[in-house]
mmCIF file of C-alpha atoms in Angstrom:
data_model
loop_
_atom_site.group_PDB
_atom_site.id
_atom_site.type_symbol
_atom_site.label_atom_id
_atom_site.label_comp_id
_atom_site.label_asym_id
_atom_site.label_seq_id
_atom_site.Cartn_x
_atom_site.Cartn_y
_atom_site.Cartn_z
ATOM 1 C CA MET I 1 0.000 0.000 0.000
ATOM 2 C CA ASN I 2 2.641 2.538 1.065
ATOM 3 C CA ALA I 3 4.715 1.734 -2.007
ATOM 4 C CA VAL I 4 1.859 2.859 -4.265
ATOM 5 C CA LEU I 5 0.711 5.890 -2.261
ATOM 6 C CA THR I 6 4.250 7.256 -1.926
ATOM 7 C CA SER I 7 5.445 6.465 -5.467
ATOM 8 C CA ASP I 8 6.611 9.346 -7.668
ATOM 9 C CA HIS I 9 5.088 7.487 -10.628
ATOM 10 C CA CYS I 10 1.548 7.675 -9.273
ATOM 11 C CA ARG I 11 -0.959 10.510 -9.430
ATOM 12 C CA VAL I 12 -4.300 11.067 -7.731
ATOM 13 C CA ARG I 13 -6.013 11.842 -11.065
ATOM 14 C CA PRO I 14 -5.499 10.510 -14.610
ATOM 15 C CA LEU I 15 -3.225 12.729 -16.703
ATOM 16 C CA THR I 16 -5.845 12.755 -19.464
ATOM 17 C CA GLU I 17 -8.686 13.814 -17.173
ATOM 18 C CA PRO I 18 -7.559 16.034 -14.275
ATOM 19 C CA ILE I 19 -11.176 17.139 -13.851
ATOM 20 C CA PRO I 20 -14.096 14.751 -14.483
ATOM 21 C CA LYS I 21 -15.552 15.532 -17.905
ATOM 22 C CA THR I 22 -19.116 15.678 -16.582
ATOM 23 C CA LEU I 23 -18.164 18.634 -14.366
ATOM 24 C CA LEU I 24 -16.460 20.841 -16.951
ATOM 25 C CA GLY I 25 -17.874 24.306 -17.503
ATOM 26 C CA SER I 26 -19.435 24.536 -14.036
ATOM 27 C CA SER I 27 -18.692 25.865 -10.563
ATOM 28 C CA VAL I 28 -18.020 22.267 -9.505
ATOM 29 C CA ALA I 29 -15.089 22.148 -11.924
ATOM 30 C CA ASP I 30 -13.844 25.512 -10.631
ATOM 31 C CA ILE I 31 -13.801 24.053 -7.116
ATOM 32 C CA PHE I 32 -12.427 20.640 -8.103
ATOM 33 C CA ARG I 33 -9.439 22.029 -10.040
ATOM 34 C CA TYR I 34 -8.065 23.747 -6.917
ATOM 35 C CA LEU I 35 -8.639 21.038 -4.317
ATOM 36 C CA VAL I 36 -5.236 20.095 -2.951
ATOM 37 C CA ARG I 37 -6.337 16.506 -2.369
ATOM 38 C CA MET I 38 -7.105 16.155 -6.101
ATOM 39 C CA ASN I 39 -4.033 17.957 -7.403
ATOM 40 C CA ASP I 40 -0.436 16.840 -7.902
ATOM 41 C CA SER I 41 1.033 19.963 -9.523
ATOM 42 C CA ASN I 42 4.165 21.423 -7.963
ATOM 43 C CA GLY I 43 2.447 24.774 -7.555
ATOM 44 C CA HIS I 44 -0.009 23.264 -5.107
ATOM 45 C CA CYS I 45 2.569 21.538 -2.896
ATOM 46 C CA PRO I 46 3.208 24.523 -0.582
ATOM 47 C CA PHE I 47 -0.523 25.101 -0.247
ATOM 48 C CA LYS I 48 -1.055 21.449 0.675
ATOM 49 C CA GLN I 49 1.265 22.043 3.604
ATOM 50 C CA ALA I 50 -0.709 25.158 4.551
ATOM 51 C CA VAL I 51 -3.941 23.137 4.606
ATOM 52 C CA SER I 52 -2.362 20.439 6.784
ATOM 53 C CA THR I 53 -0.940 23.050 9.140
ATOM 54 C CA ILE I 54 -4.331 24.693 9.588
ATOM 55 C CA LEU I 55 -6.149 21.436 10.307
ATOM 56 C CA LYS I 56 -3.531 20.325 12.807
ATOM 57 C CA SER I 57 -3.612 23.701 14.555
ATOM 58 C CA ILE I 58 -7.299 23.576 15.499
ATOM 59 C CA ASP I 59 -7.599 23.363 19.267
ATOM 60 C CA ALA I 60 -8.861 19.932 20.313
ATOM 61 C CA THR I 61 -11.027 21.424 23.054
ATOM 62 C CA GLN I 62 -12.720 23.677 20.500
ATOM 63 C CA ILE I 63 -13.440 20.706 18.236
ATOM 64 C CA ALA I 64 -14.888 18.714 21.132
ATOM 65 C CA ASP I 65 -17.038 21.613 22.346
ATOM 66 C CA GLN I 66 -18.408 22.338 18.877
ATOM 67 C CA SER I 67 -19.053 18.655 18.206
ATOM 68 C CA HIS I 68 -21.012 18.098 21.417
ATOM 69 C CA LYS I 69 -22.892 21.379 20.980
ATOM 70 C CA TRP I 70 -24.106 20.678 17.455
ATOM 71 C CA ALA I 71 -24.791 17.015 18.129
ATOM 72 C CA GLN I 72 -27.163 18.047 20.895
ATOM 73 C CA VAL I 73 -28.733 20.778 18.758
ATOM 74 C CA LEU I 74 -29.444 18.310 15.947
ATOM 75 C CA ILE I 75 -30.985 15.818 18.374
ATOM 76 C CA ASP I 76 -33.078 18.492 20.097
ATOM 77 C CA GLU I 77 -34.370 19.854 16.787
ATOM 78 C CA VAL I 78 -36.363 16.733 16.051
ATOM 79 C CA GLY I 79 -36.743 15.127 19.455
ATOM 80 C CA GLN I 80 -35.718 11.665 20.530
ATOM 81 C CA LYS I 81 -38.144 9.703 18.334
ATOM 82 C CA ALA I 82 -37.244 11.634 15.209
ATOM 83 C CA ALA I 83 -33.568 11.465 16.098
ATOM 84 C CA SER I 84 -33.915 7.703 15.736
ATOM 85 C CA SER I 85 -35.889 8.026 12.522
ATOM 86 C CA TYR I 86 -33.409 10.374 10.942
ATOM 87 C CA CYS I 87 -30.162 9.094 12.400
ATOM 88 C CA SER I 88 -28.601 9.050 8.941
ATOM 89 C CA ASP I 89 -29.410 12.737 8.437
ATOM 90 C CA PHE I 90 -27.822 13.374 11.819
ATOM 91 C CA SER I 91 -24.662 11.542 10.715
ATOM 92 C CA PHE I 92 -24.298 13.600 7.545
ATOM 93 C CA HIS I 93 -25.284 16.957 9.023
ATOM 94 C CA LEU I 94 -23.097 16.854 12.135
ATOM 95 C CA PRO I 95 -19.685 17.141 10.402
ATOM 96 C CA VAL I 96 -21.035 19.950 8.211
ATOM 97 C CA TYR I 97 -22.333 21.894 11.216
ATOM 98 C CA VAL I 98 -19.080 21.499 13.152
ATOM 99 C CA ILE I 99 -16.630 22.276 10.364
ATOM 100 C CA ALA I 100 -18.733 25.086 8.897
ATOM 101 C CA SER I 101 -18.894 26.664 12.344
ATOM 102 C CA LEU I 102 -15.120 26.454 12.647
ATOM 103 C CA LEU I 103 -14.818 28.063 9.220
ATOM 104 C CA GLY I 104 -16.931 30.964 10.482
ATOM 105 C CA VAL I 105 -20.233 30.238 8.708
ATOM 106 C CA PRO I 106 -23.144 32.002 10.490
ATOM 107 C CA HIS I 107 -25.218 29.611 12.570
ATOM 108 C CA ASP I 108 -28.444 30.425 10.761
ATOM 109 C CA THR I 109 -26.852 29.218 7.506
ATOM 110 C CA LEU I 110 -25.667 25.810 8.728
ATOM 111 C CA HIS I 111 -28.780 23.842 7.797
ATOM 112 C CA GLN I 112 -28.758 25.228 4.266
ATOM 113 C CA ILE I 113 -25.032 24.436 3.924
ATOM 114 C CA ALA I 114 -25.771 20.834 4.923
ATOM 115 C CA LEU I 115 -28.464 20.605 2.243
ATOM 116 C CA TRP I 116 -26.148 22.038 -0.413
ATOM 117 C CA MET I 117 -23.431 19.608 0.630
ATOM 118 C CA SER I 118 -25.885 16.709 0.261
ATOM 119 C CA ASP I 119 -26.221 17.693 -3.407
ATOM 120 C CA PHE I 120 -22.611 18.731 -4.011
ATOM 121 C CA VAL I 121 -20.779 15.610 -2.805
ATOM 122 C CA PRO I 122 -22.741 12.975 -4.802
ATOM 123 C CA CYS I 123 -22.071 14.792 -8.071
ATOM 124 C CA LEU I 124 -18.319 14.243 -7.591
ATOM 125 C CA ALA I 125 -18.697 10.457 -7.740
ATOM 126 C CA PRO I 126 -17.881 8.675 -11.025
ATOM 127 C CA SER I 127 -21.252 6.911 -10.821
ATOM 128 C CA SER I 128 -23.285 10.115 -10.420
ATOM 129 C CA SER I 129 -26.412 10.409 -12.550
ATOM 130 C CA PRO I 130 -27.153 13.400 -14.813
ATOM 131 C CA GLU I 131 -29.720 14.598 -12.254
ATOM 132 C CA GLN I 132 -27.167 14.373 -9.424
ATOM 133 C CA VAL I 133 -24.635 16.313 -11.512
ATOM 134 C CA LYS I 134 -27.231 18.977 -12.219
ATOM 135 C CA ARG I 135 -28.121 19.380 -8.534
ATOM 136 C CA GLY I 136 -24.441 19.357 -7.612
ATOM 137 C CA LYS I 137 -23.667 22.177 -10.029
ATOM 138 C CA GLU I 138 -26.474 24.285 -8.594
ATOM 139 C CA ALA I 139 -25.236 23.633 -5.057
ATOM 140 C CA ALA I 140 -21.680 24.538 -6.090
ATOM 141 C CA ASP I 141 -22.868 27.936 -7.341
ATOM 142 C CA HIS I 142 -24.414 28.668 -3.944
ATOM 143 C CA LEU I 143 -21.392 27.384 -2.025
ATOM 144 C CA ARG I 144 -18.927 29.475 -4.039
ATOM 145 C CA ASP I 145 -21.004 32.624 -3.587
ATOM 146 C CA LEU I 146 -21.310 32.037 0.145
ATOM 147 C CA PHE I 147 -17.627 31.291 0.703
ATOM 148 C CA HIS I 148 -16.469 34.278 -1.360
ATOM 149 C CA SER I 149 -18.716 36.506 0.744
ATOM 150 C CA LEU I 150 -17.578 34.824 3.953
ATOM 151 C CA LEU I 151 -13.901 35.234 3.112
ATOM 152 C CA SER I 152 -14.348 38.922 2.230
ATOM 153 C CA SER I 153 -16.203 39.672 5.456
ATOM 154 C CA GLN I 154 -13.655 37.821 7.587
ATOM 155 C CA GLN I 155 -10.720 39.607 5.997
ATOM 156 C CA VAL I 156 -12.333 43.042 6.385
ATOM 157 C CA GLY I 157 -13.418 42.324 9.940
ATOM 158 C CA ARG I 158 -10.170 40.548 10.860
ATOM 159 C CA SER I 159 -12.217 37.562 11.961
ATOM 160 C CA ALA I 160 -10.538 34.536 13.506
ATOM 161 C CA GLY I 161 -12.654 32.162 11.407
ATOM 162 C CA LEU I 162 -10.815 29.178 9.999
ATOM 163 C CA LEU I 163 -11.348 30.348 6.417
ATOM 164 C CA ALA I 164 -9.539 33.638 7.102
ATOM 165 C CA THR I 165 -6.829 31.725 8.954
ATOM 166 C CA LEU I 166 -6.382 29.518 5.895
ATOM 167 C CA ALA I 167 -6.017 32.635 3.736
ATOM 168 C CA GLU I 168 -3.349 34.021 6.058
ATOM 169 C CA GLU I 169 -1.436 30.739 6.092
ATOM 170 C CA ALA I 170 -1.676 30.594 2.294
ATOM 171 C CA LYS I 171 -0.051 34.022 2.028
ATOM 172 C CA GLN I 172 2.910 32.679 3.950
ATOM 173 C CA VAL I 173 3.540 30.159 1.172
ATOM 174 C CA GLY I 174 2.928 32.640 -1.653
ATOM 175 C CA CYS I 175 -0.654 31.749 -2.487
ATOM 176 C CA GLU I 176 -3.159 34.594 -2.447
ATOM 177 C CA GLU I 177 -5.651 33.349 -5.053
ATOM 178 C CA THR I 178 -9.140 33.733 -3.637
ATOM 179 C CA GLU I 179 -10.489 30.857 -5.727
ATOM 180 C CA VAL I 180 -7.938 28.472 -4.197
ATOM 181 C CA ILE I 181 -8.870 29.508 -0.649
ATOM 182 C CA VAL I 182 -12.597 29.244 -1.351
ATOM 183 C CA ALA I 183 -12.291 25.860 -3.087
ATOM 184 C CA ASN I 184 -10.362 24.315 -0.226
ATOM 185 C CA GLY I 185 -12.677 25.803 2.377
ATOM 186 C CA ILE I 186 -15.501 23.982 0.605
ATOM 187 C CA GLY I 187 -13.166 20.989 0.344
ATOM 188 C CA PHE I 188 -12.896 20.818 4.146
ATOM 189 C CA LEU I 189 -16.639 20.209 4.217
ATOM 190 C CA SER I 190 -16.905 17.844 1.260
ATOM 191 C CA GLN I 191 -14.044 15.613 2.365
ATOM 192 C CA ALA I 192 -15.519 15.201 5.845
ATOM 193 C CA TYR I 193 -19.125 14.822 4.705
ATOM 194 C CA GLU I 194 -19.309 11.148 3.735
ATOM 195 C CA ALA I 195 -16.272 9.911 5.663
ATOM 196 C CA THR I 196 -17.419 11.214 9.038
ATOM 197 C CA ALA I 197 -21.037 10.196 8.421
ATOM 198 C CA GLY I 198 -19.778 6.700 7.629
ATOM 199 C CA LEU I 199 -17.674 6.659 10.777
ATOM 200 C CA ILE I 200 -20.701 7.600 12.898
ATOM 201 C CA GLY I 201 -22.971 5.043 11.243
ATOM 202 C CA ASN I 202 -20.410 2.242 11.258
ATOM 203 C CA THR I 203 -19.659 2.904 14.933
ATOM 204 C CA ILE I 204 -23.340 2.571 15.814
ATOM 205 C CA VAL I 205 -23.404 -0.770 13.971
ATOM 206 C CA ALA I 206 -20.288 -1.902 15.867
ATOM 207 C CA LEU I 207 -21.775 -0.944 19.244
ATOM 208 C CA ALA I 208 -25.055 -2.659 18.399
ATOM 209 C CA SER I 209 -23.145 -5.805 17.430
ATOM 210 C CA HIS I 210 -20.896 -5.950 20.500
ATOM 211 C CA ARG I 211 -22.900 -5.920 23.720
ATOM 212 C CA THR I 212 -19.853 -5.982 26.006
ATOM 213 C CA VAL I 213 -18.344 -2.932 24.302
ATOM 214 C CA ARG I 214 -21.697 -1.153 24.479
ATOM 215 C CA GLU I 215 -21.853 -1.733 28.223
ATOM 216 C CA GLN I 216 -18.250 -0.601 28.678
ATOM 217 C CA VAL I 217 -18.766 2.775 26.987
ATOM 218 C CA ARG I 218 -22.020 3.400 28.841
ATOM 219 C CA ALA I 219 -20.123 2.882 32.099
ATOM 220 C CA ASP I 220 -17.157 4.944 30.902
ATOM 221 C CA PRO I 221 -17.909 7.456 28.079
ATOM 222 C CA SER I 222 -14.200 8.251 27.736
ATOM 223 C CA LEU I 223 -13.927 4.927 25.881
ATOM 224 C CA PHE I 224 -15.927 6.263 22.916
ATOM 225 C CA ARG I 225 -12.689 7.548 21.375
ATOM 226 C CA SER I 226 -11.165 4.057 21.581
ATOM 227 C CA VAL I 227 -14.250 2.588 19.926
ATOM 228 C CA ILE I 228 -13.959 5.097 17.080
ATOM 229 C CA LYS I 229 -10.292 4.208 16.568
ATOM 230 C CA GLU I 230 -11.083 0.511 16.322
ATOM 231 C CA VAL I 231 -13.952 1.152 13.902
ATOM 232 C CA LEU I 232 -11.516 3.095 11.705
ATOM 233 C CA ARG I 233 -9.488 -0.103 11.499
ATOM 234 C CA TYR I 234 -12.216 -2.767 11.645
ATOM 235 C CA ASP I 235 -14.987 -1.208 9.519
ATOM 236 C CA PRO I 236 -13.581 1.991 7.964
ATOM 237 C CA PRO I 237 -15.828 4.478 6.153
ATOM 238 C CA ILE I 238 -13.291 4.839 3.334
ATOM 239 C CA GLN I 239 -12.438 1.410 1.941
ATOM 240 C CA ASN I 240 -10.227 2.139 -1.046
ATOM 241 C CA THR I 241 -8.545 4.752 -3.192
ATOM 242 C CA ARG I 242 -6.976 4.803 -6.658
ATOM 243 C CA ARG I 243 -3.719 5.928 -8.168
ATOM 244 C CA PHE I 244 -2.959 6.536 -11.844
ATOM 245 C CA LEU I 245 0.418 5.926 -13.462
ATOM 246 C CA ALA I 246 1.875 9.105 -14.934
ATOM 247 C CA GLN I 247 4.817 7.255 -16.548
ATOM 248 C CA ASP I 248 6.252 3.803 -17.043
ATOM 249 C CA GLY I 249 8.003 2.506 -13.975
ATOM 250 C CA ARG I 250 8.247 -0.046 -11.221
ATOM 251 C CA VAL I 251 5.711 0.283 -8.403
ATOM 252 C CA ALA I 252 5.491 -2.152 -5.488
ATOM 253 C CA ASN I 253 7.874 -4.469 -7.340
ATOM 254 C CA GLN I 254 5.605 -4.540 -10.380
ATOM 255 C CA GLU I 255 6.373 -3.135 -13.812
ATOM 256 C CA MET I 256 3.648 -0.608 -14.649
ATOM 257 C CA LYS I 257 2.749 1.385 -17.756
ATOM 258 C CA GLU I 258 1.673 4.989 -18.110
ATOM 259 C CA GLY I 259 -2.116 5.094 -17.814
ATOM 260 C CA ASP I 260 -2.377 2.014 -15.593
ATOM 261 C CA VAL I 261 -4.697 2.271 -12.611
ATOM 262 C CA VAL I 262 -3.957 0.834 -9.167
ATOM 263 C CA LEU I 263 -6.770 0.094 -6.724
ATOM 264 C CA VAL I 264 -5.458 0.460 -3.163
ATOM 265 C CA VAL I 265 -7.728 -1.367 -0.711
ATOM 266 C CA LEU I 266 -7.164 0.462 2.565
ATOM 267 C CA ALA I 267 -9.656 -1.751 4.394
ATOM 268 C CA ALA I 268 -7.605 -4.850 3.521
ATOM 269 C CA ALA I 269 -4.437 -3.216 4.854
ATOM 270 C CA ASN I 270 -6.247 -2.609 8.146
ATOM 271 C CA ARG I 271 -6.951 -6.360 8.341
ATOM 272 C CA ASP I 272 -3.370 -7.416 7.578
ATOM 273 C CA PRO I 273 -2.392 -9.723 10.486
ATOM 274 C CA LEU I 274 1.218 -8.552 10.208
ATOM 275 C CA ALA I 275 0.060 -5.014 11.011
ATOM 276 C CA ASN I 276 -2.789 -5.890 13.396
ATOM 277 C CA PRO I 277 -2.709 -9.364 14.970
ATOM 278 C CA ASN I 278 -6.093 -11.097 15.236
ATOM 279 C CA PRO I 279 -7.575 -8.610 12.764
ATOM 280 C CA GLU I 280 -11.087 -10.141 12.812
ATOM 281 C CA GLN I 281 -11.424 -9.379 16.509
ATOM 282 C CA PHE I 282 -13.076 -6.049 17.431
ATOM 283 C CA ASP I 283 -10.847 -4.904 20.296
ATOM 284 C CA ILE I 284 -11.122 -1.356 21.618
ATOM 285 C CA PHE I 285 -8.087 -1.971 23.832
ATOM 286 C CA ARG I 286 -5.918 -3.141 20.919
ATOM 287 C CA LYS I 287 -2.241 -2.308 21.464
ATOM 288 C CA ASP I 288 -0.092 -0.747 18.732
ATOM 289 C CA ARG I 289 -3.111 -0.401 16.433
ATOM 290 C CA HIS I 290 -2.162 0.439 12.833
ATOM 291 C CA ILE I 291 -4.798 2.380 10.875
ATOM 292 C CA PHE I 292 -4.364 2.819 7.121
ATOM 293 C CA THR I 293 -7.755 4.425 6.492
ATOM 294 C CA PHE I 294 -6.312 7.924 6.062
ATOM 295 C CA GLY I 295 -3.779 6.822 3.459
ATOM 296 C CA ALA I 296 -0.107 7.728 3.195
ATOM 297 C CA GLY I 297 2.232 9.870 1.154
ATOM 298 C CA PRO I 298 1.525 13.336 -0.285
ATOM 299 C CA HIS I 299 -2.245 12.817 -0.228
ATOM 300 C CA ILE I 300 -2.570 11.474 3.299
ATOM 301 C CA CYS I 301 -5.750 12.850 4.846
ATOM 302 C CA PRO I 302 -4.874 15.369 7.594
ATOM 303 C CA GLY I 303 -8.368 15.288 9.099
ATOM 304 C CA GLU I 304 -8.042 12.272 11.397
ATOM 305 C CA THR I 305 -8.380 14.275 14.612
ATOM 306 C CA LEU I 306 -11.400 16.191 13.329
ATOM 307 C CA ALA I 307 -13.222 13.090 12.096
ATOM 308 C CA THR I 308 -12.463 11.109 15.238
ATOM 309 C CA MET I 309 -13.620 13.817 17.629
ATOM 310 C CA ILE I 310 -16.781 14.699 15.678
ATOM 311 C CA ALA I 311 -17.806 11.051 15.358
ATOM 312 C CA SER I 312 -17.025 10.343 19.008
ATOM 313 C CA ALA I 313 -19.166 13.261 20.183
ATOM 314 C CA GLY I 314 -21.991 12.338 17.811
ATOM 315 C CA VAL I 315 -22.218 8.710 18.878
ATOM 316 C CA GLU I 316 -21.870 9.642 22.551
ATOM 317 C CA GLN I 317 -24.717 12.176 22.327
ATOM 318 C CA LEU I 318 -26.958 9.762 20.427
ATOM 319 C CA THR I 319 -26.333 7.066 23.015
ATOM 320 C CA ALA I 320 -27.033 9.453 25.885
ATOM 321 C CA SER I 321 -30.279 10.587 24.225
ATOM 322 C CA GLY I 322 -31.726 7.112 24.580
ATOM 323 C CA VAL I 323 -31.714 6.112 20.913
ATOM 324 C CA ASP I 324 -32.001 2.324 20.562
ATOM 325 C CA LEU I 325 -28.730 1.411 18.822
ATOM 326 C CA GLU I 326 -29.690 -2.222 18.377
ATOM 327 C CA GLN I 327 -32.936 -1.239 16.658
ATOM 328 C CA LEU I 328 -31.069 1.088 14.314
ATOM 329 C CA ALA I 329 -28.581 -1.606 13.374
ATOM 330 C CA ARG I 330 -31.335 -4.149 12.593
ATOM 331 C CA THR I 331 -32.459 -2.114 9.598
ATOM 332 C CA VAL I 332 -29.072 -0.958 8.358
ATOM 333 C CA ILE I 333 -28.391 -0.587 4.647
ATOM 334 C CA TYR I 334 -25.308 0.870 2.998
ATOM 335 C CA ARG I 335 -25.047 3.879 0.728
ATOM 336 C CA SER I 336 -24.082 3.019 -2.843
ATOM 337 C CA SER I 337 -20.451 4.041 -3.362
ATOM 338 C CA VAL I 338 -17.329 2.894 -5.209
ATOM 339 C CA ASN I 339 -14.972 3.632 -2.326
ATOM 340 C CA ALA I 340 -16.953 4.262 0.869
ATOM 341 C CA ARG I 341 -18.844 2.079 3.337
ATOM 342 C CA ILE I 342 -21.503 4.240 4.956
ATOM 343 C CA ALA I 343 -24.175 2.701 7.164
ATOM 344 C CA LEU I 344 -27.590 4.322 6.679
ATOM 345 C CA LEU I 345 -29.710 3.858 9.753
ATOM 346 C CA ALA I 346 -33.446 4.057 10.393
ATOM 347 C CA THR I 347 -36.049 2.777 12.800
ATOM 348 C CA LYS I 348 -38.187 -0.253 11.954
ATOM 349 C CA GLU I 349 -41.119 1.895 10.890
ATOM 350 C CA ASP I 350 -38.909 3.810 8.428
ATOM 351 C CA ALA I 351 -37.262 0.754 6.911
#
């Protein structure tokens, strides 16, 4: 796995299609072209470091406070019964609320942002339908307008919002293009949207399936973080990624040709017994746990702390609210995706 993800021969996008053809000529393409996680050009390397620096600099206490606050708000909005019925909406909305708040988005705009994100993210998938692409393009227009306005207001008002902080960090590495800042601000949301929702849903399934673990975390809520870590290994929300050969060469001891595609199954690496002994055992007290879910190399995901803390707070708040986790898990289905495993949860009457 590491040999592929760290190889100089591999790229995150095909050389012949840096932007998906279905997105060209739209605001989605304008966002996609500047996302550091989808770009290998040398000009973006310093900015990639700026993005990683910003994410790592967020105070852990602030993340935890925001996560618990918005988890409770989302539960209170619909009440306990509806919280069960719409647990999947909760899973997708929570990361948007938390990260958008950190970015400085006004609280009265958070729900609308979550709805736009629910249209924007699906249109990025290779399997997206024409209708999904259409809705995604419309959502992208709204998101770009909002983030341009947000960035301007933060810079004028010297706000400490994360978006303005990203702009300041970008200046330090010689990047002052507004479109780049805006695109990657939106990218913070889109990258966390499905992955964190999957982590919340998959954790609920794990707790429902392991009675002893469920009893342990109810007795000691501090163990929720350990549960999340083991879910990231045992049943990760992101299962695979791809790399595209930019030139002929040898990768992982295999001769490869320009244009070849490598499927990297991160979930399989997590179950490698050489990395994690007894990999089929769900063990929240596992020692020296190795998690490959966030990748490696230049495109390693820097959002592990954010995802872990948001998911931990979300599952803890749901559990404390009295939601029947076992009932949710009985009706679980999984969102259709080429690379993600996202549990969609509902009560019996909604199934």
